[in-house]
Coordinates of C-alpha atoms and ligand atoms in Angstrom, one line a residue:
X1 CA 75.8 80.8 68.3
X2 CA 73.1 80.7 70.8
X3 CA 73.1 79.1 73.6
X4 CA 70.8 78.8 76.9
X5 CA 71.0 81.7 79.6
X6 CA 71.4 78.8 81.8
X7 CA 74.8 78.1 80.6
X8 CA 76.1 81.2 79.5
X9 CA 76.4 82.5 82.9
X10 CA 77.7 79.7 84.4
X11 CA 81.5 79.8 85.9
X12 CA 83.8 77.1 85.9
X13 CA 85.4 75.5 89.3
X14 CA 88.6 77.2 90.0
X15 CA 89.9 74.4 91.1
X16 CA 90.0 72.1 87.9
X17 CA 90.9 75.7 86.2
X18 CA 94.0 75.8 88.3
X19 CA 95.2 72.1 88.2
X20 CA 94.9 72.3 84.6
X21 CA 97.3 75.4 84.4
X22 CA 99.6 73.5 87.2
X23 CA 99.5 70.1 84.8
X24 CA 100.9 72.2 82.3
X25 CA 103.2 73.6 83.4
X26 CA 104.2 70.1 85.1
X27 CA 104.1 69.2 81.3
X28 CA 106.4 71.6 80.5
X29 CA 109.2 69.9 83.0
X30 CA 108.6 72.3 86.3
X31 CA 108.0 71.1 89.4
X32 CA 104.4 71.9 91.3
X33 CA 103.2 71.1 94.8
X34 CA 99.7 70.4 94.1
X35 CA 97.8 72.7 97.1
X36 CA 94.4 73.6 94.8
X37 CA 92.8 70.3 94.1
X38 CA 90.5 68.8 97.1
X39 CA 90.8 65.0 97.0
X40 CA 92.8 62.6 99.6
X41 CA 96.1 61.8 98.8
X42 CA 95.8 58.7 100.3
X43 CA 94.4 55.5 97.5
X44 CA 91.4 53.8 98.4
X45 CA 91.6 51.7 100.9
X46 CA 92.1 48.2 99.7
X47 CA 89.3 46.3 101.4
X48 CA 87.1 48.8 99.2
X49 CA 88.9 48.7 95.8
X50 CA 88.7 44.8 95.8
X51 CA 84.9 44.5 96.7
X52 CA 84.7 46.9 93.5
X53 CA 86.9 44.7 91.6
X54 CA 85.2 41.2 92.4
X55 CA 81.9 42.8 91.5
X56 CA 82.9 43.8 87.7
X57 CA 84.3 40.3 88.1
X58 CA 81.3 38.7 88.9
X59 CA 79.2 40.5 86.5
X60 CA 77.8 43.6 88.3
X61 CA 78.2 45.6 85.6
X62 CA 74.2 46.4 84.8
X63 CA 71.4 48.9 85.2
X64 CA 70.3 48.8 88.8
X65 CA 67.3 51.3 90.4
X66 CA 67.7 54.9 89.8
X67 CA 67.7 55.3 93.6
X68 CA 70.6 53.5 93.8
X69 CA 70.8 49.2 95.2
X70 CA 68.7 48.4 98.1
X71 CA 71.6 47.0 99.8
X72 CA 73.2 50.5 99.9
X73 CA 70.3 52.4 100.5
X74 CA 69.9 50.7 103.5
X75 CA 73.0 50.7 104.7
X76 CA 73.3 54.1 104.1
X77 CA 69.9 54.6 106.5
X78 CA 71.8 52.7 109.2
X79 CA 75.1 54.5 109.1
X80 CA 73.8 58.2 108.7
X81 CA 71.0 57.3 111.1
X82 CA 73.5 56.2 113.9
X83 CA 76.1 58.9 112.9
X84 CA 73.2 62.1 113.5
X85 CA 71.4 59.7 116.2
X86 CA 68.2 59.8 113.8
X87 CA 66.1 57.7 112.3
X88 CA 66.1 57.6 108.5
X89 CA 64.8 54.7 106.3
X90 CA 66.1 53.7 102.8
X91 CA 63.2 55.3 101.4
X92 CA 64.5 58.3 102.2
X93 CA 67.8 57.6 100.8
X94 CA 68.8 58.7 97.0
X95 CA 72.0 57.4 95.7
X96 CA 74.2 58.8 92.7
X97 CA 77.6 59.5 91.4
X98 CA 78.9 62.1 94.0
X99 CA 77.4 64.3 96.7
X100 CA 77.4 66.8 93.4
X101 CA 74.2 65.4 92.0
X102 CA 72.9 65.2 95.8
X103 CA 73.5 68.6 95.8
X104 CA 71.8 69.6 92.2
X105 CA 69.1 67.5 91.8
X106 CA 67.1 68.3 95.1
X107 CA 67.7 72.0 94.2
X108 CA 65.7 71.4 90.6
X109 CA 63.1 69.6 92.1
X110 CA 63.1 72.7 94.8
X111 CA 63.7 76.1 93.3
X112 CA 61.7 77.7 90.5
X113 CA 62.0 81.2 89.1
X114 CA 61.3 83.5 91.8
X115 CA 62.5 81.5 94.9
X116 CA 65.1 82.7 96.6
X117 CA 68.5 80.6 97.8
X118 CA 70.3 81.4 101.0
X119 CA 74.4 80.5 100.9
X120 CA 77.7 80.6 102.1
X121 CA 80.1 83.1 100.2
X122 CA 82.7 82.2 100.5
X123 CA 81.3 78.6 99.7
X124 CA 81.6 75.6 97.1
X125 CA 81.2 77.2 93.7
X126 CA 78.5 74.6 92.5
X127 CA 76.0 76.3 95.0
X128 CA 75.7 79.2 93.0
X129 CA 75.9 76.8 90.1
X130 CA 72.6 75.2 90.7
X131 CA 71.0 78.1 92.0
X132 CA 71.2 80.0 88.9
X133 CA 70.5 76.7 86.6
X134 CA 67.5 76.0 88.6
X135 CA 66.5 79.4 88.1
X136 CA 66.3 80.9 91.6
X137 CA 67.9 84.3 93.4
X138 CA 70.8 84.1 94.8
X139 CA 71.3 85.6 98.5
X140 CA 75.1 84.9 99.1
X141 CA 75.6 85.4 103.1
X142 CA 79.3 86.5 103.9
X143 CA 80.9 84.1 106.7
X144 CA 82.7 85.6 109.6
X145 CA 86.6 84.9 110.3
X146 CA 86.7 85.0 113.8
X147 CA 83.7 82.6 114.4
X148 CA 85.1 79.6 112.6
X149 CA 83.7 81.0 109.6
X150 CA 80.0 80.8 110.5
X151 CA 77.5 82.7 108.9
X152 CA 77.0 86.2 109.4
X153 CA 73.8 86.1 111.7
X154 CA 72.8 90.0 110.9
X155 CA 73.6 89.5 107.5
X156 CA 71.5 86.1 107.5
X157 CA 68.5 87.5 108.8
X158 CA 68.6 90.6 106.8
X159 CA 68.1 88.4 103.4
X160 CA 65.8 86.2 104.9
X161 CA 62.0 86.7 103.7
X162 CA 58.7 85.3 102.1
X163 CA 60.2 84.0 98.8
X164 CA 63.4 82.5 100.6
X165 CA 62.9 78.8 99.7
X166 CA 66.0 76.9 100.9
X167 CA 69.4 77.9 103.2
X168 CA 72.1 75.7 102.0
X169 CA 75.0 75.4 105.0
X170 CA 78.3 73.5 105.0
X171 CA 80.1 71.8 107.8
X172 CA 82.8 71.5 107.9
X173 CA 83.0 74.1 105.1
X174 CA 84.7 74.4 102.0
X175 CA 86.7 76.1 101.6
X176 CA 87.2 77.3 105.1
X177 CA 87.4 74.4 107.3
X178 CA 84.8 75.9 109.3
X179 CA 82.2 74.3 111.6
X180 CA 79.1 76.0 112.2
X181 CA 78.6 75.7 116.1
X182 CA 75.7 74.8 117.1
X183 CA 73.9 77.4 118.7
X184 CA 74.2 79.2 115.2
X185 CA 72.4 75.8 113.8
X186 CA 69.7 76.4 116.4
X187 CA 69.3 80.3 115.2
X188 CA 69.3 78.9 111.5
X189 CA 66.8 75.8 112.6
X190 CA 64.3 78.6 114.3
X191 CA 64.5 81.1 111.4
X192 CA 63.9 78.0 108.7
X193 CA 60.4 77.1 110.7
X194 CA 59.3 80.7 110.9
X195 CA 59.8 81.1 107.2
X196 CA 58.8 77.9 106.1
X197 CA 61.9 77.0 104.2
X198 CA 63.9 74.0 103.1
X199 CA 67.9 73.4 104.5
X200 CA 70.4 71.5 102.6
X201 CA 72.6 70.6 105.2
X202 CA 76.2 69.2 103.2
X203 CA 78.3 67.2 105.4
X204 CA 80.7 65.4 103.4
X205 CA 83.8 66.4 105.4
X206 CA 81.4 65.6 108.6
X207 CA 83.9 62.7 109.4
X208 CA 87.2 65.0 109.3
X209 CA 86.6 66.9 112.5
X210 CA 89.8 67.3 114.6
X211 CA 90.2 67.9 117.8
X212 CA 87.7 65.3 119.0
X213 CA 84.9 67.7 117.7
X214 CA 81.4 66.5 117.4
X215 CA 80.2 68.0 113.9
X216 CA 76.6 68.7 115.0
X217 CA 73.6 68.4 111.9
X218 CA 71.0 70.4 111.8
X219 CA 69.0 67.7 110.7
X220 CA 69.3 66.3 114.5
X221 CA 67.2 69.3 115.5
X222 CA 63.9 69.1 117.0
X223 CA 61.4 68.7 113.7
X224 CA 64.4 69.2 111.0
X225 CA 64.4 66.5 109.4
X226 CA 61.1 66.8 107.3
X227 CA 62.8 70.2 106.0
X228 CA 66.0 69.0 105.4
X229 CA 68.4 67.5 103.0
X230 CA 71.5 65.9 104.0
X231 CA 74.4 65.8 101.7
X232 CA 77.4 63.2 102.2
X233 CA 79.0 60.8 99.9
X234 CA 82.4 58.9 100.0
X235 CA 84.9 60.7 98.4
X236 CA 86.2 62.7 101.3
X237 CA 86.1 59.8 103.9
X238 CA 86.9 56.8 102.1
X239 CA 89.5 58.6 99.8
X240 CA 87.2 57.5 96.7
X241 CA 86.5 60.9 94.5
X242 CA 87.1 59.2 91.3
X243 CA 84.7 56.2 91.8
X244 CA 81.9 58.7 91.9
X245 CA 79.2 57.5 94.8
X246 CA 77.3 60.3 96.8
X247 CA 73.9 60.6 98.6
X248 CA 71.1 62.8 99.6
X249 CA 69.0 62.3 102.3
X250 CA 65.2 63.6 102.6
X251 CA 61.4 63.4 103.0
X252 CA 60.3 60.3 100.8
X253 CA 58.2 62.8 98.9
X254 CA 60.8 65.3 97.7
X255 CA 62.7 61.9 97.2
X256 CA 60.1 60.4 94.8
X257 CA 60.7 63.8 92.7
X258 CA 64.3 63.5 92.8
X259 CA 64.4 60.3 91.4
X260 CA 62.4 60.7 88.3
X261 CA 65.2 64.1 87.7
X262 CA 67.9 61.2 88.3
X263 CA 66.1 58.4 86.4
X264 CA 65.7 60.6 83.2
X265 CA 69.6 62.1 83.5
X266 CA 71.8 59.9 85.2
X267 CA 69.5 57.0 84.7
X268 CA 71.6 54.7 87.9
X269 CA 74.8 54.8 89.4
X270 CA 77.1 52.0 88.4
X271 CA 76.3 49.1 90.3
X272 CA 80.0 48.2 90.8
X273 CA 80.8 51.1 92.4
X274 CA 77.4 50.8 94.9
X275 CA 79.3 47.4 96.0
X276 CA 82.2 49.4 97.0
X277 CA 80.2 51.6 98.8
X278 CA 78.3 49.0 100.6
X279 CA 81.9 47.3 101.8
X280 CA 82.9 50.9 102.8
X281 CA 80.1 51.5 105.3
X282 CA 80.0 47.7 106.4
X283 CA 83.4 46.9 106.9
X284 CA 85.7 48.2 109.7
X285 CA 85.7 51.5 110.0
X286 CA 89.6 51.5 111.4
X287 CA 91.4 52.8 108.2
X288 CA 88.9 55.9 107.6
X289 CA 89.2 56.8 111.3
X290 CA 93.6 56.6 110.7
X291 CA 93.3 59.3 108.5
X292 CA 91.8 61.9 110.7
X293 CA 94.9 62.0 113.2
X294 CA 97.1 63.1 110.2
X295 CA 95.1 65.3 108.8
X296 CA 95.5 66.9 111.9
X297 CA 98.6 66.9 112.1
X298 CA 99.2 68.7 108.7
X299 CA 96.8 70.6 109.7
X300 CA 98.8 72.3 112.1
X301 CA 101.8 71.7 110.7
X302 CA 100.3 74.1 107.6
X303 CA 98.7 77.1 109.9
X304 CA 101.5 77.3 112.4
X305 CA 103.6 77.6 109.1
X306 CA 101.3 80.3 107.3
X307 CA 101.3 82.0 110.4
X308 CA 105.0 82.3 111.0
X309 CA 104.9 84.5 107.3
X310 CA 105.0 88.1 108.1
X311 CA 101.3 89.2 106.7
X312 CA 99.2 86.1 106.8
X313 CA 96.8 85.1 109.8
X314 CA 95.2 81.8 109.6
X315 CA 92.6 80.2 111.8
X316 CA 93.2 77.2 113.0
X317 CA 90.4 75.3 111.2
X318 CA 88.4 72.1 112.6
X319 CA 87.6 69.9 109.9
X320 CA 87.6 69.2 106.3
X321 CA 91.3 69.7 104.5
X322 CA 91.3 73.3 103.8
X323 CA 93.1 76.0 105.0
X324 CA 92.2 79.9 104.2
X325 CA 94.4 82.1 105.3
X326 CA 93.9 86.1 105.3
X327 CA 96.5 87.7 102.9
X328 CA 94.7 91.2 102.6
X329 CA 97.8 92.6 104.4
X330 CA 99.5 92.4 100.8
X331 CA 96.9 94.3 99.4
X332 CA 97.2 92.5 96.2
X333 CA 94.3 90.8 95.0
X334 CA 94.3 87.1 95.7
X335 CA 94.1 85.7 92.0
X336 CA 97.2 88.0 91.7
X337 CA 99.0 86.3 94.5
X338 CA 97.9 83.3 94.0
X339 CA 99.1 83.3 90.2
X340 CA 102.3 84.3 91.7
X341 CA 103.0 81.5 94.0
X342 CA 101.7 78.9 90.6
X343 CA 104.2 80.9 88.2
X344 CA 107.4 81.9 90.9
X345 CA 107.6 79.4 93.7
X346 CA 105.3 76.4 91.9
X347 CA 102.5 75.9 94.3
X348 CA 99.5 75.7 93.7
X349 CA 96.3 77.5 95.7
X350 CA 93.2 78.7 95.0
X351 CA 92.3 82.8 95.4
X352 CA 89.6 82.8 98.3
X353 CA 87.3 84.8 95.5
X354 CA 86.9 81.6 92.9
X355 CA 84.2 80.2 96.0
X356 CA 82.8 83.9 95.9
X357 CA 83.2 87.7 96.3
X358 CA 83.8 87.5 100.4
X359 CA 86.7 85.1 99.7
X360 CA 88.6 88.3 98.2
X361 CA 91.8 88.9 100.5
X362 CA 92.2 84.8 101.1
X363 CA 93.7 82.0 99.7
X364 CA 92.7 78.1 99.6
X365 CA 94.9 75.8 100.5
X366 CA 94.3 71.6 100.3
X367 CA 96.6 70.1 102.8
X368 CA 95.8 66.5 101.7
X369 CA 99.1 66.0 100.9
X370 CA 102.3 64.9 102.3
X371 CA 104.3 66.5 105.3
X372 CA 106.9 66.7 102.7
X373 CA 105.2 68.8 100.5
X374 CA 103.6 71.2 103.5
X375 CA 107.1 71.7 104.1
X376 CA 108.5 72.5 100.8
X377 CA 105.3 74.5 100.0
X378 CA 105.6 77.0 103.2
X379 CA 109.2 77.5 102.1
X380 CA 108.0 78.5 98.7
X381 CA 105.4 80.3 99.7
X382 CA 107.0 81.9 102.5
X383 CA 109.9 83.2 100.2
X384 CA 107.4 84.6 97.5
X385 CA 105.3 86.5 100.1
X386 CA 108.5 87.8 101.4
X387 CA 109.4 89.4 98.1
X388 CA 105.9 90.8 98.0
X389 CA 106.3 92.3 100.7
X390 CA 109.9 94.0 99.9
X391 CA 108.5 95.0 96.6
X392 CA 105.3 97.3 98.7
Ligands
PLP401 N1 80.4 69.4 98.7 C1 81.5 70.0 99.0 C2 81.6 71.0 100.1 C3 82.7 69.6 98.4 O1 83.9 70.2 98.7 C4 82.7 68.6 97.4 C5 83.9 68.3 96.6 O2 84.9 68.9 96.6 C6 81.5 68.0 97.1 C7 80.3 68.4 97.7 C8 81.3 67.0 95.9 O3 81.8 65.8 96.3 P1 81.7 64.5 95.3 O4 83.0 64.2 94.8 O5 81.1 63.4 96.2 O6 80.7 64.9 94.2

């Protein structure tokens, strides 16, 4: 059968790959700690679920504008407006279901055959994704361990040229945790001007910094704005991935352009879901601000663990819920090790290499989970690399 290039070389996310082998083995009666999935484990806080509730109750169940309600556009100018201390109006706001079509739709309405893409590797696998199904190059830029997993500078400026079209960055990153400091922003900011070229800035772990860490956006830069796309959505901060409700920020013009790709494909985001949303922003902020305290504290709970097994080195990362710790000392590779811990000890982690080939000789790990569970993993895990180690 024959099918579109498009699709034939696409790759599927690890992640759903690997819960999908965990859930079955969980069928067949074993017992997994769930490390490879990144979602909240929290619910959605109440005060949200209900405003989603009373509007399918009241009838909000029809087509609304492609762009998503004015209601939410606007308060999504307000929010991300006061977050970045910018000035963004509704216009420039596009609504849909995720940060995932946020994230693919600008880059169809960007990159054409013969553009090239600038991104992280190791990074979020659907960057590659809707490079290649948009039709552009490529340019994976490795990230650096010791600088918080920041871009490679050298290696950034060594694939920049006169057909790149857009640098896509990520902080806090997935799936290192990373936060791009921002004299590296500044580099990046200078280097997008002299080359002309667009950023797509995605900051939807921007609200799980720890450490009282300011995430900086390049979009606050002098002039950045006008190049830029900002990425965020709600299923990070407001523990809602399965309601689907995401947004992309940018000129009105590319905007215009992104809503005819979402008009004709999506054609609106549910409108009950938009209600949630706009009770999400309004409403206090108190319960997603909780959250962040204990995240950190699994956070460290997870690296001072990983780092107590002979063989592993983990930085201590500063947002998002990922950890990605260096296990090249076992000189297996990664999908090796981390089919190991799934099959021996029942955990189950990503190999650094499904978010790209510099993620060889790491593992991801989700710590959106219970202390419990971090716990019981490190044990796990712990004895398994143990045994590795023996067997060397
Ligand atoms: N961007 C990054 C870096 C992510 O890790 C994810 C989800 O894992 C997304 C975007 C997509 O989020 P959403 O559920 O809002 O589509």
């Amino acid at each position: 059968m024959r099918f579109a290039k498009r699709v034939m070389e696409l790759e599927d996310e690890g992640a759903y790959t690997v819960l999908a082998r965990a859930q079955a083995l969980e069928a067949q009666g074993r017992d997994i700690i769930h490390l490879e999935i990144g979602q909240p484990d929290f619910q959605t806080f109440p005060h949200i679920a209900l405003a989603g509730i009373k509007a399918i109750a009241t009838g909000q169940t029809r087509y609304n504008p492609s762009a998503g309600l004015p209601a939410l556009r606007q308060a999504i100018a307000i929010e991300a407006s006061s977050r970045r201390g910018l000035e963004i109006r509704p216009a420039q706001v596009v609504v849909g279901p995720g940060a995932k079509p946020g994230l693919f739709f600008p880059t169809l309405a960007l990159i054409q055959p013969g553009d090239e893409v600038i991104f992280p590797d190791p990074g979020f696998p659907t960057y590659a994704a809707m490079i290649q199904v948009a039709g552009g190059t490529p340019r994976p830029v490795p990230l650096i361990e010791e600088k918080s997993f920041s871009f490679d500078l050298k290696a950034f400026d060594e694939l920049l040229n006169q057909r790149t079209r857009l640098i896509i960055l990520n902080s806090p990153g997935n799936p290192t945790g990373g936060v791009i400091p921002l004299a590296d922003l500044e580099y990046i900011a200078n280097r997008a001007h002299e080359y002309d070229c667009w950023v797509m800035s995605d900051e939807i772990y921007a609200r799980l910094a720890y450490d009282n860490l300011a995430v900086p956006s390049i979009a606050s830069l002098p002039d950045m704005l006008g190049r830029t796309v900002i990425v965020d959505g709600f299923s990070k901060t407001y523990a809602m991935t399965g309601w689907r409700l995401g947004y992309a920020i940018m000129p009105e013009t590319l905007a215009e352009r992104v809503n005819l790709l979402l008009t004709h494909s999506i054609g609106c985001t549910a409108t009950f879901t938009q209600m949630a949303g706009i009770e999400a922003l309004t409403a206090s902020q108190a319960m997603a601000e909780a959250v962040v305290p204990e995240y950190q504290r699994r956070r460290d709970r997870i690296v001072d663990g990983l780092n107590a097994i002979p063989g592993v080195h983990c930085q201590t990362p500063q947002g998002a819920f990922y950890v990605f710790p260096n296990i090249k000392s076992f000189g297996l590779p990664a999908r090796e090790l981390a089919r190991r811990l799934l099959d021996e000890a029942g955990v189950a982690v990503l190999p650094g290499d499904d978010f790209g080939q510099n993620g060889e000789g790491y593992l991801r790990l989700c710590y959106a989970t219970s202390m419990e569970n971090i716990d019981e993993a490190l044990v796990r895990v712990g004895k398994v690399l143990a045994d590795t180690r023996m067997a060397k």
